[in-house]
Coordinates of C-alpha atoms and ligand atoms in Angstrom, one line a residue:
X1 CA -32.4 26.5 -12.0
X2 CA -29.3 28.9 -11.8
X3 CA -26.0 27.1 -13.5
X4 CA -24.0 28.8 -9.6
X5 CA -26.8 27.3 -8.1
X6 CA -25.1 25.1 -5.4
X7 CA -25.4 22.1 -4.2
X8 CA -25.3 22.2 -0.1
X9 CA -23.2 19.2 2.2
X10 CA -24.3 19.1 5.6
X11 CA -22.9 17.4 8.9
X12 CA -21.5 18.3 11.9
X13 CA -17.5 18.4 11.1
X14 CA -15.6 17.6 8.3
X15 CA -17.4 13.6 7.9
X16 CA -19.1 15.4 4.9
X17 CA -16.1 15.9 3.1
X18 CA -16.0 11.9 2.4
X19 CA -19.1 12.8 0.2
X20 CA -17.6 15.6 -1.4
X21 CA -14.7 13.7 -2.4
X22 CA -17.1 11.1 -4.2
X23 CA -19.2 14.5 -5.8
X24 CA -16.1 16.0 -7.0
X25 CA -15.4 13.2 -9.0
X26 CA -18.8 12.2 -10.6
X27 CA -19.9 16.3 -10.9
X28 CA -16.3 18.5 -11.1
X29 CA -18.1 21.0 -12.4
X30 CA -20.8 21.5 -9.3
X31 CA -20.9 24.4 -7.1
X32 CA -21.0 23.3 -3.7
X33 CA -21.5 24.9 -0.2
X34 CA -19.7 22.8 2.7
X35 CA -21.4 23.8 6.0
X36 CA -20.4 22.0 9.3
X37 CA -22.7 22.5 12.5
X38 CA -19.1 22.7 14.5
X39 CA -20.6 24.7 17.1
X40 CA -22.9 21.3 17.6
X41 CA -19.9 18.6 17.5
X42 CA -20.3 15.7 18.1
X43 CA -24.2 14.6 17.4
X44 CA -23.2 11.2 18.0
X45 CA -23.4 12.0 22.1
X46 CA -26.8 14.1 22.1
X47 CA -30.5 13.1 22.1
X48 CA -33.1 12.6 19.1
X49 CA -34.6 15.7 20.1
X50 CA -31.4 18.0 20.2
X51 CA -30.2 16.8 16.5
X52 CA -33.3 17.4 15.0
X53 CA -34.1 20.9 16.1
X54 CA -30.7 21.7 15.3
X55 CA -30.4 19.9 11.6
X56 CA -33.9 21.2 10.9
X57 CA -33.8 24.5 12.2
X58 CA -29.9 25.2 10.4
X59 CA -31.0 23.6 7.1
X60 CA -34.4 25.5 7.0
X61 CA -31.7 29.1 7.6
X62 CA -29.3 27.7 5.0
X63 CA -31.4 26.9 2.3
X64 CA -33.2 30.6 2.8
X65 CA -29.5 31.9 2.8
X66 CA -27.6 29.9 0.3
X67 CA -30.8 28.7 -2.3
X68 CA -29.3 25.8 -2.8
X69 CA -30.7 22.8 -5.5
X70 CA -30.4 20.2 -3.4
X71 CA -29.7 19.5 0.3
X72 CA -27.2 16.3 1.2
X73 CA -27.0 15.3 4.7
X74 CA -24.2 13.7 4.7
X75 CA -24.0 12.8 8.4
X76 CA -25.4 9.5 9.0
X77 CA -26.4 10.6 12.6
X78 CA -28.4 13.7 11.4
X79 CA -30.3 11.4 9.1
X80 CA -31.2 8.6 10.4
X81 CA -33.4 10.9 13.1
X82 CA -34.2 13.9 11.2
X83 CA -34.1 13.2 7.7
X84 CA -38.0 12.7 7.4
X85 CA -38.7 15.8 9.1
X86 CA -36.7 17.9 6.8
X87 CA -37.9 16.7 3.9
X88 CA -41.2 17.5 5.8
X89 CA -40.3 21.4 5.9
X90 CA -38.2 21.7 3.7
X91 CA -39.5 22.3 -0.1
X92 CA -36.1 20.8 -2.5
X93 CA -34.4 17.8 -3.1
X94 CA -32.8 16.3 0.1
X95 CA -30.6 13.7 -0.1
X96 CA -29.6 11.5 3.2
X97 CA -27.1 9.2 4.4
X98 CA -28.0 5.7 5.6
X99 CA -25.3 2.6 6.8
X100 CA -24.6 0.9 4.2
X101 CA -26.2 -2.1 5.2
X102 CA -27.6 -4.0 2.1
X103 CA -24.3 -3.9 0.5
X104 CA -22.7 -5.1 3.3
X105 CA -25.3 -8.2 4.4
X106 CA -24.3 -9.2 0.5
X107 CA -20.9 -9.3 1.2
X108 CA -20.0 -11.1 3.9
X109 CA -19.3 -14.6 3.7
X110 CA -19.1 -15.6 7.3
X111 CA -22.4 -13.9 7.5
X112 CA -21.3 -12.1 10.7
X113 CA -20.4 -8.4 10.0
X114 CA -20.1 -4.9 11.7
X115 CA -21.9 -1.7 12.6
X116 CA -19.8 1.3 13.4
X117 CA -21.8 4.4 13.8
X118 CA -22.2 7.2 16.7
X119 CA -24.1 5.9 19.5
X120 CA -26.6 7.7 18.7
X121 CA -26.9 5.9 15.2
X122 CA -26.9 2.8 16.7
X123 CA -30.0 3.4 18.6
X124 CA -32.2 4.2 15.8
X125 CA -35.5 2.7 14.8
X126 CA -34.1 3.5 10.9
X127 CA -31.3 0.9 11.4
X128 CA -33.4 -2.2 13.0
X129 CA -35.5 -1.3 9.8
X130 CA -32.4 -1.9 7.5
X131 CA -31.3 -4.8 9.4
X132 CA -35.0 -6.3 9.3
X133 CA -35.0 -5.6 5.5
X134 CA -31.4 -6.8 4.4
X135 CA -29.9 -8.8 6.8
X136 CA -32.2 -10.9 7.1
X137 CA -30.4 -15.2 8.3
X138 CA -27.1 -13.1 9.1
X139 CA -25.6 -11.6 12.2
X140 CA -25.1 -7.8 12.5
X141 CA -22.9 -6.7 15.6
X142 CA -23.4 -3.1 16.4
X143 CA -20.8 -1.0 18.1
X144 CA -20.9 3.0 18.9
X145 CA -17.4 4.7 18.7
X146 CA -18.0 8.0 18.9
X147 CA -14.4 8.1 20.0
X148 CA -13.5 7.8 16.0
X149 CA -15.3 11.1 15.1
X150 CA -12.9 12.8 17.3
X151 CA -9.6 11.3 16.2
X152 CA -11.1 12.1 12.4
X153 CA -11.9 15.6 13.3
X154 CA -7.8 15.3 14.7
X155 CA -6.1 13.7 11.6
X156 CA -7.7 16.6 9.9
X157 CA -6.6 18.9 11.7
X158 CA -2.9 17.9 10.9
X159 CA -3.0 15.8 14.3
X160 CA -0.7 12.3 14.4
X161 CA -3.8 9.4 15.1
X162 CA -2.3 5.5 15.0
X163 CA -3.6 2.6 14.3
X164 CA -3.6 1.9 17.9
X165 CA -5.8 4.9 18.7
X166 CA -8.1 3.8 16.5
X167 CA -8.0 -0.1 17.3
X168 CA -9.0 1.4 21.2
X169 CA -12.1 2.4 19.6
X170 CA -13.2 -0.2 17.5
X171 CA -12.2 -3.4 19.7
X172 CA -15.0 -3.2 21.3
X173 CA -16.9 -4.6 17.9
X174 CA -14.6 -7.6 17.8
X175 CA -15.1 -8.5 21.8
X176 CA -18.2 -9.3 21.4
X177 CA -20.0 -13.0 21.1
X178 CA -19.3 -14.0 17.7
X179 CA -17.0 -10.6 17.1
X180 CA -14.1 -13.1 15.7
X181 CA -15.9 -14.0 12.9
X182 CA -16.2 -10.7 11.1
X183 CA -15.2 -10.3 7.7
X184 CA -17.1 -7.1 7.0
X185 CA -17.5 -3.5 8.1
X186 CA -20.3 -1.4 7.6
X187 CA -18.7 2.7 8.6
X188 CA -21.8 4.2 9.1
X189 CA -20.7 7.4 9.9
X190 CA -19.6 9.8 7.2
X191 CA -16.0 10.6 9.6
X192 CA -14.4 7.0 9.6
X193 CA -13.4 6.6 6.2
X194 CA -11.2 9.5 6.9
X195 CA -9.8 6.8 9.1
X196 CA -9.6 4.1 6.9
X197 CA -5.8 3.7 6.2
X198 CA -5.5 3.7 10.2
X199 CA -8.7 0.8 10.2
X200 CA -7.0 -1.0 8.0
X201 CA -3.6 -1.1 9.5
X202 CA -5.5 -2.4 12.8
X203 CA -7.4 -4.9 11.8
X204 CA -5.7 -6.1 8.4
X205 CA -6.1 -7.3 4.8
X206 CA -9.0 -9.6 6.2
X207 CA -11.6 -7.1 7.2
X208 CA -13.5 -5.6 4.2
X209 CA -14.9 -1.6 5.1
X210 CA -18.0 -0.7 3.6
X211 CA -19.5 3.1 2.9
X212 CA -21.9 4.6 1.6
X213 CA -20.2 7.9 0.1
X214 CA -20.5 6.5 -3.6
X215 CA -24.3 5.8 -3.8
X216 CA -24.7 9.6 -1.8
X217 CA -22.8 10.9 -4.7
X218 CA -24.4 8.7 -7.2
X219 CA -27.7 9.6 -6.4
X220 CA -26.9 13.4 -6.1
X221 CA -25.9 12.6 -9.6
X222 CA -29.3 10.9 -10.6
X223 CA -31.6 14.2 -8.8
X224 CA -29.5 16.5 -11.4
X225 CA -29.4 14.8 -14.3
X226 CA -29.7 17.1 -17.0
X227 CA -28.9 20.4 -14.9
X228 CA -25.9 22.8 -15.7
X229 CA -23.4 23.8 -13.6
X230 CA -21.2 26.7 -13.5
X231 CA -18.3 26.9 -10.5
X232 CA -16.8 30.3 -11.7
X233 CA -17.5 31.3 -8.3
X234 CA -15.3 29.6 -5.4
X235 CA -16.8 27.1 -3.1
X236 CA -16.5 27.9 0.6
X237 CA -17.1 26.2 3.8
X238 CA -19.4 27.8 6.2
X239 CA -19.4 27.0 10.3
X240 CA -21.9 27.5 13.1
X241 CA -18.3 27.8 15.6
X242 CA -15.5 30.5 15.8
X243 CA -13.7 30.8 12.7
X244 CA -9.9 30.2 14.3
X245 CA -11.0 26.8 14.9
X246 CA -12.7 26.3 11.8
X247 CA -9.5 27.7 10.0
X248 CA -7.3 24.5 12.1
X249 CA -8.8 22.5 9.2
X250 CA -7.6 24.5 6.5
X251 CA -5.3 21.7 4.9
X252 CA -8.0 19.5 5.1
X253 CA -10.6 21.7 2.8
X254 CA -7.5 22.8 0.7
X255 CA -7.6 19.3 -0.7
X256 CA -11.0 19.5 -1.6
X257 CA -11.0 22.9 -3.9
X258 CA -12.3 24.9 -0.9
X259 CA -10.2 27.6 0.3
X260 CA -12.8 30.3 2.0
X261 CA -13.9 29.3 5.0
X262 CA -16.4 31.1 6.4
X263 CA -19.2 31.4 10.0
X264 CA -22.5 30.8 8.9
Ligands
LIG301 N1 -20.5 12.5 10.7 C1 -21.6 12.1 11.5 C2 -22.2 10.8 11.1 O1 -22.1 10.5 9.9 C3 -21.4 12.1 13.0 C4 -20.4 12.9 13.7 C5 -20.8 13.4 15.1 O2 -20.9 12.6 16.0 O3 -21.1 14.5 15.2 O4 -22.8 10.2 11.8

């Protein structure tokens, strides 16, 4: 294993970057290649079949491009569909992104709690498994807000998103039978906790937000144990989209130690 050997963050816009945050912190020193499928924003609105072509056929070109050490998808969309099939064809560590259920089912203590994710997450076999595992005597509620990956993808881009944008979004969670007595959140989808300041001006100090972007890190952490790492060589940012777009979010990546972005 190469010490420049990166490690590679995948999802469709800048919802990765959540992860990233976490992996800077626990691995500073960790080259890393951030590559957003722009060109196939938002997954959350397409079929099973359409995400995983794309995620499998884009990570299988990446990791003959970039040889990366280890693969994270960190789009919870991307992996609850297609995770198993790219570990299938794909011959290195890959890490995935699932809601963060468990942690959530042990929080609550109305025993009622949320599910934000993309629609498409919310349809997924991989969640009813979670649900049957963890949350087993409580009450999950399960909302799709796409809308939220698109006002993420906006604050990023330097774009003024309120509280109330975001409450438009999420209310539907709360309308539901039983929706009053949420305490807890689960944002299963790696955009919203770019949102969090705004969720938590909606729906105040009583809602707790779970995430998974700790554990992703954490466990990117555990599969290198014991490597070296050498960043001498800038991160950059690749996208499947134009470049003048990509270069909108600019800011955003600044704040992460990227500054070259790049088309895949
Ligand atoms: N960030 C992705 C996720 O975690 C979804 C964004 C999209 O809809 O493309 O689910």
């Amino acid at each position: 294993m190469h010490a420049s050997s990166p490690i590679l963050l995948f999802d469709s816009g800048v919802g990765g970057l959540t992860v990233l945050g976490e992996l800077r912190t626990l691995l500073p020193e960790a080259p890393v290649i951030y590559a957003a499928d722009m060109a196939g924003l938002p997954y959350g609105a397409k079929s099973e079949a359409e995400i995983a072509a794309r995620v499998c056929g884009l990570l299988g070109r990446m990791a003959e491009r970039y040889h990366p050490r280890l693969i994270c998808i960190a789009c919870n969309t991307a992996s609850t569909i297609a995770l198993a099939m790219v570990r299938d064809v794909l011959e290195l560590p890959i890490v995935g992104t699932v809601p963060a259920i468990k942690p959530a089912a042990a929080l609550t203590e109305t025993g009622v709690f949320g599910l934000l994710g993309t629609e498409a997450t919310m349809r997924q076999p991989y969640v009813d498994e979670l649900q049957k595992e963890f949350a087993v005597g409580k009450r999950l509620l399960r909302h799709g807000a796409n809308g939220l990956v698109e006002l993420a993808e906006a604050k990023l881009r330097g774009e003024t998103v309120t509280a109330d944008d975001v409450a438009q979004e999420v209310k539907g969670l709360f309308l539901q039978h039983h929706g009053n007595e949420i305490d807890t959140v689960v944002l299963a989808c790696t955009h919203f906790p770019l949102l969090e300041p705004e969720l938590r001006e909606a729906f105040g100090p009583d809602i707790s937000f779970v995430h998974g972007s700790k554990g992703i890190a954490q466990r990117i952490a555990t599969l290198t144990k014991g490597q070296t790492f050498n960043r001498d060589a800038p991160d950059f940012a690749v996208t499947t989209g134009p470049l003048d777009d990509f270069e909108r979010l600019k800011a955003a990546f600044d704040l992460y130690a990227i500054s070259d972005l790049r088309v895949f």
